[in-house]
XYZ file of C-alpha atoms in Angstrom:
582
model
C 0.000 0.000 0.000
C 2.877 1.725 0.383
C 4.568 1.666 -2.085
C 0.839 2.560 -4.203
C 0.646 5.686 -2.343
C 4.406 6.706 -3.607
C 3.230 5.883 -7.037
C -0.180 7.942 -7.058
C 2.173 10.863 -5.376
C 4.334 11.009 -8.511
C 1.414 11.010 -10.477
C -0.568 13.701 -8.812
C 2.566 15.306 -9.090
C 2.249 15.031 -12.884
C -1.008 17.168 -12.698
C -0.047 19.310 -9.903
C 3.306 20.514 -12.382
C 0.282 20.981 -15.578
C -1.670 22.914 -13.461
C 1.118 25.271 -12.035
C 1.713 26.034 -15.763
C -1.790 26.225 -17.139
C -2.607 28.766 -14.637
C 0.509 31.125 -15.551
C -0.907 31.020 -19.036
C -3.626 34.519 -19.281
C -5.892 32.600 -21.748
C -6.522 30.159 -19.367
C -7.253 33.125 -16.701
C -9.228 34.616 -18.583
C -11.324 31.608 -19.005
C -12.050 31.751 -15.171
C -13.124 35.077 -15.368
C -15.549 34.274 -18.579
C -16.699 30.924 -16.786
C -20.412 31.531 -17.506
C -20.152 31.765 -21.166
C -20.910 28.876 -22.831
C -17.415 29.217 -25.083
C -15.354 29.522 -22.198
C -17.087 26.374 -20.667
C -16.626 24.838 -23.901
C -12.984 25.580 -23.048
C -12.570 24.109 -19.873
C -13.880 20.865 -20.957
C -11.505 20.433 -23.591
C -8.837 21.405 -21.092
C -9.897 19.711 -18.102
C -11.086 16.424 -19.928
C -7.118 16.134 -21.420
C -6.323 16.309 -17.455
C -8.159 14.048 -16.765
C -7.092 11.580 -19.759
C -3.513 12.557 -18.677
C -4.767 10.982 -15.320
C -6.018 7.636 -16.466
C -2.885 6.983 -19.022
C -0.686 7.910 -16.014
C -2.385 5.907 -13.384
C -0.436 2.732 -11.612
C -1.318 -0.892 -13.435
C -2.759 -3.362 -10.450
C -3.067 -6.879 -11.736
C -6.263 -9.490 -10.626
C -4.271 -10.329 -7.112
C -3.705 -6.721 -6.107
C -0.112 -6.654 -7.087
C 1.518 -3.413 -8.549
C 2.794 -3.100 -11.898
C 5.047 -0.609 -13.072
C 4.085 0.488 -16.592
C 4.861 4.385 -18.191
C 2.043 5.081 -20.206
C -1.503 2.635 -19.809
C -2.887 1.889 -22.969
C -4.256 -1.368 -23.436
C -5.126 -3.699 -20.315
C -5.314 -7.460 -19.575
C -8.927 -7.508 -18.541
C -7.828 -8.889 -15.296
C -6.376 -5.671 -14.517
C -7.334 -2.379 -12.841
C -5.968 1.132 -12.759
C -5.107 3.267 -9.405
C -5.605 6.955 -11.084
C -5.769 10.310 -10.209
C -8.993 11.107 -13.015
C -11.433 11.684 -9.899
C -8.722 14.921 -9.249
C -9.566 16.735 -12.535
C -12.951 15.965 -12.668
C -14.147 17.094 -9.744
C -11.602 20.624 -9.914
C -13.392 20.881 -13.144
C -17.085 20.743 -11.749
C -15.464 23.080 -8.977
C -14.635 25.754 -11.714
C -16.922 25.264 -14.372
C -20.119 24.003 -12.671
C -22.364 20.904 -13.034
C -22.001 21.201 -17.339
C -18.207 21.211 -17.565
C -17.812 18.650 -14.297
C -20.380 16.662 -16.171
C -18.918 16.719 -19.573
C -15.566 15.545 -18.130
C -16.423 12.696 -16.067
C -18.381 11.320 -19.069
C -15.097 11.694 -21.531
C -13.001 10.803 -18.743
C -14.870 7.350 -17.887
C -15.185 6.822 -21.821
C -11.353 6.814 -21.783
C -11.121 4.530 -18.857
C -13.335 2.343 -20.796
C -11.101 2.478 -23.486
C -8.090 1.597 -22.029
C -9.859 -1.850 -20.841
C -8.877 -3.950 -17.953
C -11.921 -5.471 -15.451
C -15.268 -4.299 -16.405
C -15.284 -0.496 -17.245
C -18.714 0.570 -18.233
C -19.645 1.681 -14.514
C -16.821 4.221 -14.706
C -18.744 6.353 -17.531
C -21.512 6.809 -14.519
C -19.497 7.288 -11.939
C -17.445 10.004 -13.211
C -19.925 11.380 -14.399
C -22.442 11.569 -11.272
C -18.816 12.693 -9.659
C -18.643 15.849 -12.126
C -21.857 16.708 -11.705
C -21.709 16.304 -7.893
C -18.911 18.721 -7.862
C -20.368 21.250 -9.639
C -23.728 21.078 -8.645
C -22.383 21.742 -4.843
C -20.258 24.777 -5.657
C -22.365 26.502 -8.477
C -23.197 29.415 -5.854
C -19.660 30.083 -6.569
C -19.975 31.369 -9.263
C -23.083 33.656 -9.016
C -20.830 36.821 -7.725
C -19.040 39.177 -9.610
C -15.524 38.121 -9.095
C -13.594 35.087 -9.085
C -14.774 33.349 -6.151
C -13.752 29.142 -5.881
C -13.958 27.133 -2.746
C -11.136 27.272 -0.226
C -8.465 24.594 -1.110
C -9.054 23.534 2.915
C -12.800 22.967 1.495
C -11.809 21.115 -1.483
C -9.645 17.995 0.814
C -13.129 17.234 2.111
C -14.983 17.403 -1.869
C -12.125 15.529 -3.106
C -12.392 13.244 -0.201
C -16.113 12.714 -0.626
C -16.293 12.395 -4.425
C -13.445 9.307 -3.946
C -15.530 7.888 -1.561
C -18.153 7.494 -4.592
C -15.367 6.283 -6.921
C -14.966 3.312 -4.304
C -18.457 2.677 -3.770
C -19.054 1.967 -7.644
C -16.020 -0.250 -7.476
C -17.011 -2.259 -4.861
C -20.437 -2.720 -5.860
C -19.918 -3.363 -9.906
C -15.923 -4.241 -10.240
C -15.365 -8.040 -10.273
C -12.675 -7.628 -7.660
C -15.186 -5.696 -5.831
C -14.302 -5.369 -2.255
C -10.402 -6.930 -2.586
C -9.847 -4.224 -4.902
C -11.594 -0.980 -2.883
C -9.419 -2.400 0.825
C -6.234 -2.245 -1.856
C -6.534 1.195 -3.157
C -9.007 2.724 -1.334
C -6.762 4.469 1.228
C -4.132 5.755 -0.771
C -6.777 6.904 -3.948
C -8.679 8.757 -1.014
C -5.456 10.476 0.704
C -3.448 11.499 -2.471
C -6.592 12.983 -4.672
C -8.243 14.743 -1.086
C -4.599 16.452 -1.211
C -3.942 16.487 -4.907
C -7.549 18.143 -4.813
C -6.000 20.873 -2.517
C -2.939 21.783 -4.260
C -4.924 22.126 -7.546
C -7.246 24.565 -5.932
C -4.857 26.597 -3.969
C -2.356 27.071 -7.355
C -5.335 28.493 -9.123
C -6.441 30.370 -5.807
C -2.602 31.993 -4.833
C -2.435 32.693 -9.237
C -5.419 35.054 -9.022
C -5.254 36.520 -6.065
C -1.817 37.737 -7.001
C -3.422 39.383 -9.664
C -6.381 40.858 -7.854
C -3.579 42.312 -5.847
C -1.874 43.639 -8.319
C -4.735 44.915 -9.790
C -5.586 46.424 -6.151
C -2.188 48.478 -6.253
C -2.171 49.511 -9.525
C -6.061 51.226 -8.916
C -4.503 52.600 -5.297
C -1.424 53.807 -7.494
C -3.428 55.311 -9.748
C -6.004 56.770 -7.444
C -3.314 58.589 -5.110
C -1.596 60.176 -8.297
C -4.845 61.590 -9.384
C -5.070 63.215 -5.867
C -1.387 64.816 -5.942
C -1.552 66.064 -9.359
C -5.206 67.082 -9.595
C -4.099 70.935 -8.493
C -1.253 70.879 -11.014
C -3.490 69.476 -14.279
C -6.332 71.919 -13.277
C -3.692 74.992 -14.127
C -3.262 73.983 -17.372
C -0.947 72.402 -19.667
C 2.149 74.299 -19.485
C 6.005 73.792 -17.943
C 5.333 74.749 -14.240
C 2.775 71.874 -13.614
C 4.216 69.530 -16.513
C 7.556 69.355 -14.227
C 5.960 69.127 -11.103
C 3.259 65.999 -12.390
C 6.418 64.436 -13.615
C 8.327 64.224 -10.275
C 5.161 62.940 -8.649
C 4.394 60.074 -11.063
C 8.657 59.604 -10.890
C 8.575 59.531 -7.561
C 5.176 56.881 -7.041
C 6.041 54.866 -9.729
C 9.012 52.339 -10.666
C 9.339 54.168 -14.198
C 13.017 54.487 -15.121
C 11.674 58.647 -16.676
C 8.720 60.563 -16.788
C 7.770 63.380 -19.875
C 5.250 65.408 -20.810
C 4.577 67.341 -23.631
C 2.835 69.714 -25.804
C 1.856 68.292 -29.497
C 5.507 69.952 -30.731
C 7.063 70.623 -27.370
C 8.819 68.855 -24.423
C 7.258 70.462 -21.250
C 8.426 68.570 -18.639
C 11.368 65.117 -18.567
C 12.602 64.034 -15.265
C 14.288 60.542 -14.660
C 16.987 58.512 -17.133
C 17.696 60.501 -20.545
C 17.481 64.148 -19.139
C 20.519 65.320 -20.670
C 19.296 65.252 -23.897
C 15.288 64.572 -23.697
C 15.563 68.687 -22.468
C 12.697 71.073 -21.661
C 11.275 73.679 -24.070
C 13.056 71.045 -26.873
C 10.958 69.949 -29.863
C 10.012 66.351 -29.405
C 12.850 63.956 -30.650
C 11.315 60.613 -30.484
C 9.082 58.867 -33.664
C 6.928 57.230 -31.297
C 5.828 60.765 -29.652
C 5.112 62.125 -32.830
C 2.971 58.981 -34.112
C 0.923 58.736 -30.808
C -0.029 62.981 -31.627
C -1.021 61.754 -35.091
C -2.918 58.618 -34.327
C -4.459 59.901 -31.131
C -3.471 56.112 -29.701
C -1.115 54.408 -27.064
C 2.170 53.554 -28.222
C 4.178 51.344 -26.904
C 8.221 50.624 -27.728
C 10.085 47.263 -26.004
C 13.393 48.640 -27.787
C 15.258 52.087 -28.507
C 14.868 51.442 -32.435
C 10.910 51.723 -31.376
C 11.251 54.466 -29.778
C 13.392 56.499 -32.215
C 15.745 58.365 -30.372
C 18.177 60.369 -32.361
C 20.575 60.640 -29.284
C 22.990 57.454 -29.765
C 23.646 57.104 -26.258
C 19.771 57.449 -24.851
C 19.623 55.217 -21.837
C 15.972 54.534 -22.414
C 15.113 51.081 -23.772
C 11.250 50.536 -23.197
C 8.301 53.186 -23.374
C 4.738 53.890 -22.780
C 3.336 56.699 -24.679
C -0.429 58.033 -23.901
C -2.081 61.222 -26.057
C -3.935 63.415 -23.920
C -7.124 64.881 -25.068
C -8.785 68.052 -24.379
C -12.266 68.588 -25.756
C -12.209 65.665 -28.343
C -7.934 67.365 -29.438
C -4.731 65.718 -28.880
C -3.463 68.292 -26.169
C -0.322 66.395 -25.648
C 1.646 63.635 -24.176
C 2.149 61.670 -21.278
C 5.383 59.233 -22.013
C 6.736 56.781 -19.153
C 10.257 55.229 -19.656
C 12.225 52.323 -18.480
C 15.732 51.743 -18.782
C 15.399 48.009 -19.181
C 12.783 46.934 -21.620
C 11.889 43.476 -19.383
C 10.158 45.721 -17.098
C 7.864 46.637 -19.454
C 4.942 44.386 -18.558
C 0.767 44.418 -18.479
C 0.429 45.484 -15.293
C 2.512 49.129 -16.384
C 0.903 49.392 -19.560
C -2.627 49.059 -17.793
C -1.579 51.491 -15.425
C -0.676 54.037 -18.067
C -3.790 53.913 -19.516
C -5.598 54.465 -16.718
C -3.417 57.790 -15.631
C -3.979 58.639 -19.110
C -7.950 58.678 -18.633
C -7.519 60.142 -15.323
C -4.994 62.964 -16.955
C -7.040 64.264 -19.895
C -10.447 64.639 -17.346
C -7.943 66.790 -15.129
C -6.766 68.862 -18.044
C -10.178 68.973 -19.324
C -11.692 70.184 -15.983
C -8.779 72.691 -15.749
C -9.735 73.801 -19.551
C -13.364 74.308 -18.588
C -12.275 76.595 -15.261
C -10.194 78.112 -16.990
C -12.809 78.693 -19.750
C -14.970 80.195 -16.886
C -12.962 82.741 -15.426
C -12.055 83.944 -19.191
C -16.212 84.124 -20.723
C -18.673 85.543 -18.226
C -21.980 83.994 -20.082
C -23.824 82.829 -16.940
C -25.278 79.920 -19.245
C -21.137 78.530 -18.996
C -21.137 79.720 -15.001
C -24.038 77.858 -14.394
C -23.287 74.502 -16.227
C -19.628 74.773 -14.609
C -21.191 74.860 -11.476
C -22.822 71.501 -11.875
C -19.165 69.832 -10.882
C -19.627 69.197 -7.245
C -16.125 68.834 -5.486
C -17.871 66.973 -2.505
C -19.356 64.322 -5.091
C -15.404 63.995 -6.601
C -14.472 63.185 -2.887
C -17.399 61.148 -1.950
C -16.554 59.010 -5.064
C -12.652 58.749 -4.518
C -13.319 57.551 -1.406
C -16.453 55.050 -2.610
C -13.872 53.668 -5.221
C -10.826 53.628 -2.063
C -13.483 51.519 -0.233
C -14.354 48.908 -2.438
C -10.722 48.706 -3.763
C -9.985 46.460 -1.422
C -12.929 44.256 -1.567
C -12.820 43.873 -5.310
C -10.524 45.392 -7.763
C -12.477 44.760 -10.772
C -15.216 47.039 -10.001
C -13.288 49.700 -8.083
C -11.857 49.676 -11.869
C -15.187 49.655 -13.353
C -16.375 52.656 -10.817
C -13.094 54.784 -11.764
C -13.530 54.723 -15.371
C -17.452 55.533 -14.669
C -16.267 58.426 -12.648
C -14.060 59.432 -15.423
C -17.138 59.221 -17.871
C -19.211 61.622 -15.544
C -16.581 64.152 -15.049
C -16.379 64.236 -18.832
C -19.749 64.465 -19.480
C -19.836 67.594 -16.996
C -17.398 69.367 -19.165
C -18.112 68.328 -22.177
C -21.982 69.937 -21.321
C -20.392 72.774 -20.743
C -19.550 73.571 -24.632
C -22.912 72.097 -25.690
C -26.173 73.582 -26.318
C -27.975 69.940 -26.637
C -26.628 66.823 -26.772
C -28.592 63.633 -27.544
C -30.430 61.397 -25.131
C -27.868 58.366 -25.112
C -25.106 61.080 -23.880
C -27.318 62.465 -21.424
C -28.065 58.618 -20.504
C -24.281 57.924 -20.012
C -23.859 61.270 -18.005
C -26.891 59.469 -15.525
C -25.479 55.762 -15.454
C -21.918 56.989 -14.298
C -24.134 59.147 -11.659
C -26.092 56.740 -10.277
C -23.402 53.488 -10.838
C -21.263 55.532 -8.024
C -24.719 56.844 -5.842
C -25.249 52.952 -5.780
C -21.990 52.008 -4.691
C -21.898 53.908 -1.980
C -25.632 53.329 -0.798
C -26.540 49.635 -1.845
C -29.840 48.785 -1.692
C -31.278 52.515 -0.760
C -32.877 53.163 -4.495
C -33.685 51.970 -7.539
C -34.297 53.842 -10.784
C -36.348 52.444 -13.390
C -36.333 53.916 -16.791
C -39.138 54.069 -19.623
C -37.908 55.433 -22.817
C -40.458 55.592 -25.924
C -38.291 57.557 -27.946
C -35.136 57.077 -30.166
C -31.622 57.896 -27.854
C -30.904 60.187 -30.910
C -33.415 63.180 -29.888
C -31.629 65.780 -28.357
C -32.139 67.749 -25.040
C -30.289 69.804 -22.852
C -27.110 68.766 -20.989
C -27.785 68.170 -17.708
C -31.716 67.820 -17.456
C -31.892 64.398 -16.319
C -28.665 64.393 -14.608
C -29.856 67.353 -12.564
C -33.544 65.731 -11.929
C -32.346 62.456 -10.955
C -29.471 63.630 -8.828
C -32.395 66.487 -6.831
C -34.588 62.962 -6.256
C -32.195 60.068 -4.868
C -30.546 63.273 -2.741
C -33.870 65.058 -1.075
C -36.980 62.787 -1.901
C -36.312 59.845 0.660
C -34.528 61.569 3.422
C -33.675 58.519 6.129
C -35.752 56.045 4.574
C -33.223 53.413 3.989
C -34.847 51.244 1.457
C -38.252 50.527 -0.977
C -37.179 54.196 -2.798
C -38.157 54.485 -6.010
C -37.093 56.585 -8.899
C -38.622 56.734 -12.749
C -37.663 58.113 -15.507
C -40.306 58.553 -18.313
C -39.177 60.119 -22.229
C -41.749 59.866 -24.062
C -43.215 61.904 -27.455
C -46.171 63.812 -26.569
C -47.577 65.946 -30.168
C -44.686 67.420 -31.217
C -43.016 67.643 -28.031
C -40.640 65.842 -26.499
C -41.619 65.247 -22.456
C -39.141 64.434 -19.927
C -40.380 63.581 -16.358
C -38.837 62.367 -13.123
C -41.350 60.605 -10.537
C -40.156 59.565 -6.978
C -42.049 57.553 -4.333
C -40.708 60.175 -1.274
C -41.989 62.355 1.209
C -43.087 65.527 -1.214
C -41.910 68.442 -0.385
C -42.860 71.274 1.741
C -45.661 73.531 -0.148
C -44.265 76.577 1.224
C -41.421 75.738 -0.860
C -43.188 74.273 -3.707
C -43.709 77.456 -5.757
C -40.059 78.701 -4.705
C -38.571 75.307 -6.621
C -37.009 76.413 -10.099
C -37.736 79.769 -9.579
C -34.824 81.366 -6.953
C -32.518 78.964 -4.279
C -34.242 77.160 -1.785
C -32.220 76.218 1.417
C -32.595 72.675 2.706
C -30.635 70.523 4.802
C -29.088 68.635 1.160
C -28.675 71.683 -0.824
C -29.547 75.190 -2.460
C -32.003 74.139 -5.228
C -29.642 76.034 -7.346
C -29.301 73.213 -9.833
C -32.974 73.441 -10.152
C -32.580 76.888 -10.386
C -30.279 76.864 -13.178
C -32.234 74.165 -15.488
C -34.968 76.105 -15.370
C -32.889 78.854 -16.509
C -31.718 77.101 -19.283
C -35.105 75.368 -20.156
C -36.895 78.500 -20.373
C -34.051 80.541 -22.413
C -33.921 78.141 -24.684
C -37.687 77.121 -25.048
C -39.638 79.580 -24.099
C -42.217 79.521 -20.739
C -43.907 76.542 -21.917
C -40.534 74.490 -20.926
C -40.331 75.910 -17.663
C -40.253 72.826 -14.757
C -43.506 71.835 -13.803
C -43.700 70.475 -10.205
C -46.342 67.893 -8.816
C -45.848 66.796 -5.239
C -47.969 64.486 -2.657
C -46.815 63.352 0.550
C -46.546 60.006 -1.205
C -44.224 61.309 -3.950
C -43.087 63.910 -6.045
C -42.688 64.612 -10.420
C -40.719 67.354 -12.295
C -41.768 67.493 -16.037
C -40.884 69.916 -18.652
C -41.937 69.545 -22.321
C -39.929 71.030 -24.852
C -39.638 70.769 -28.777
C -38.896 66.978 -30.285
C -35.387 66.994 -32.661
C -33.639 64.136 -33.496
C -29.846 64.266 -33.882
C -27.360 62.655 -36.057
C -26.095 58.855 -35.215
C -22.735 59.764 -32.843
């Protein structure tokens, strides 16, 4: 018994070395990510059903009196003969990962194989693994209901793995002709080395992605606590003063060999490897610079022919380059350098595409302050207005918070906040926009309101019109955000918001319903028409839309108020356009 154990070890090892490699491989990754799409469970089974064939042609020869055989590879057996195998291992990791389909699948193409490969009666074996598969899967397909990568602890899997050999043996002894014999042979050492094997398996895939969740983690902190440093630099501008000092702090927070910035002719800023040459107030000397301007994409160079440095002795081997937009323009560049082009991996470029995002909303906010202190239209004062600094904070923090519980949508949440601030200044230049912008402007909104309060609303939308009409920027933004932050006050849940766009003649009629508290008639007449103190707010944003609404339409668009101490509606009509397609 021994000496099977030894043998089963080595062969577990086998797997164990397969799996180590399989889960380095990002494909494969990926796959767990994508589990619930029927392609990428398509994958697995091909993947875990050659594991599992691996398994059976590796497995240790016993003849009919329970002797061990050494053989390399088992093809074809004396019927007399069994197998001692470590198949049960892959199938049931595969129903772990893949659920009841994929564990199913498995077992079935495993036990065909076993059948296959002949020795004592084999037919049960197509059952068995598969009632084994689907066992495994069936008990862990709660697993894969969240968000995130989320497997059973490897501790958790000695017991499945235990349990689903325990039904290997119990098929054996009841429909094997060695029956019994054969189970008091193998039974012990099949049980111990596939509960462990089992464990192994799980905590290679389990120590593989939480490396990268971590990595992912520090990348979003990195990139989070830059946009906090250099946030009063960007919103100056563009120029040499805050190009030098955003390249120190990205130097200094970063393990980039050099850090430059520059104008769409113009160095501005270069800090790091290469300043002797790469020189401030310089035209731009690389190729790669010059093609990101034109293309308006990331570049990326793993050598210095790539990047196209005239200077023969440039130290810098590897480089990241990302445009940065103002207003829908190339403004510029943000380049990030390494001296040795190995460093040069995923997780850097990744990060220098999200500073890139983060960057161009900066500059872009700075633009549109800028653009406010220089025009004195209040239509522009107004719509600036409409960036709130507290909602910025309140959603750096929101995005902070769940950083550490799950990277992927602290990710998702950042590039929504990006997409808001955007949409803020972008509104800012626009007269109208059309209804799937506005819509875009309201999903990043409410994606981080929802974050931070789970569970307190819901918003339910009915739109009866194309998302190519065209209304003010703002209006819903503005009537949504007035609802979720005044109508419920401390009522915690069962809060309701809907949205209603629907063609009414030839008007176009936008209306916001919530199920609140109303609001006070003494200020009921006040709303839209002058700032209205509360405990949440001014009312100026009311204030202003109406503004705009009636400058641009006429009376008849003003915001019409309707309010019950079971709930409230704003509704304005104004004329029906349709835009182009974006």
């Amino acid at each position: 018994m021994l000496n099977l154990s030894l043998l089963l070890l080595e062969r577990v090892g086998i797997v164990i070395i397969l799996a180590f490699i399989l889960v380095n491989v990002r494909p494969f990754r990926k796959l767990l990510y994508e589990r619930k799409d029927w392609s990428a469970k398509i994958q697995l089974i091909v993947i875990f059903s050659l594991f599992a064939i691996i398994s059976n042609l590796t497995g240790v020869k016993i003849d009919a009196n329970n002797n061990v055989v050494s053989s390399a590879i088992l093809t074809n057996l004396p019927e007399t003969f069994s197998i001692a195998n470590t198949r049960i291992l892959a199938i049931t990791v595969a129903g772990i990962i893949g659920g009841p389909e994929v564990g199913t699948v498995v077992g079935i193409v495993a036990g065909i194989h076993r059948v296959i490969q002949g020795g004592s009666t084999g037919w049960f074996y197509i059952v068995s693994s598969a009632v084994i598969g689907f066992s495994s899967g069936f008990l862990f397909k709660s697993t894969m209901s969240k968000g995130h990568i989320d497997f059973i602890t490897p501790s958790q899997g000695i017991f499945v793995g235990l349990f689903m050999e325990v039904i290997q043996m119990m098929f054996i002894a009841f429909f094997s002709p060695a029956g019994w014999e054969l189970v008091k042979f193998i039974a012990g050492p099949m049980i111990i080395v596939n509960s462990v094997g089992t464990y192994i398996f799980l905590s290679i895939i389990q120590t593989s992605l939480n490396q990268e969740q971590e990595a992912r983690a520090i990348q979003t902190h990195a990139v989070l606590e830059l946009a906090d440093k250099t946030l009063p630099y960007f919103r100056t501008g563009l120029n040499s003063a805050s190009a030098q000092k955003v390249a120190e702090i990205i130097l200094d927070y970063t393990n980039f060999s050099a850090i430059s910035l520059t104008t769409t002719n113009m160095i501005l800023a270069h800090v790091g490897a290469g300043s002797d040459h790469h020189l401030a107030g310089e035209p731009m000397i690389t190729k790669l610079s010059m093609r990101s301007i034109r293309t308006g994409e990331l570049e990326i160079a793993y050598s210095k022919k790539e990047i196209g440095c005239a200077y023969p002795k440039c130290p810098l081997e590897a480089a990241v380059i990302i445009p940065l937009w103002i207003n829908d323009e190339v403004a510029g560049t943000l380049k990030m350098y390494y001296t040795n082009a190995q460093m040069m991996t995923a997780v850097e470029e990744q990060l220098a595409v999200g500073l890139g995002s983060i960057f161009s909303s900066q500059l872009a906010l700075g633009a549109a302050e800028t653009q406010s202190k220089l025009v004195k239209d209040a239509e522009i004062k107004s719509l600036q207005a409409q960036i709130n600094p507290h909602f910025f904070f309140n959603a750096i923090n929101t995005i902070s918070a769940m950083m550490r519980k799950d990277s992927e949508q602290a990710r998702s949440l950042l590039l929504q906040l990006s997409t808001y601030f955007r949409s803020n200044l972008m509104g800012v230049r626009e007269t109208e926009i059309t209804l799937v912008q506005e819509q875009r402007h309201v999903q990043a909104y409410l994606s981080l309101e929802q974050t931070r309060f789970p569970d307190k609303f819901e918003v339910h939308q009915k739109i009866l019109v194309s998302n190519k009409v065209k209304l003010p920027p703002f209006t819903l933004q503005v009537l949504v955000e007035n609802a979720i932050k005044h109508a419920f006050s401390n009522r915690k849940n069962g809060n309701l918001v809907e949205i209603l766009i629907a063609p009414e003649s030839d008007k176009l009629k936008i209306q916001v319903t919530d199920n609140g508290s109303g609001i006070d008639p003494a200020k009921l007449s006040l709303l839209g028409v002058e700032a209205v103190d509360s405990a949440h707010g001014s009312g100026t944003a009311l204030q202003n839309l109406n503004q705009r609404l009636v400058g641009l339409y006429g009376k008849a668009s003003s915001l019409q108020f309707n309010s019950t101490p079971t709930g409230t509606s704003v509704t304005t009509w104004i004329p029906f356009k349709e835009g182009e397609d974006e």
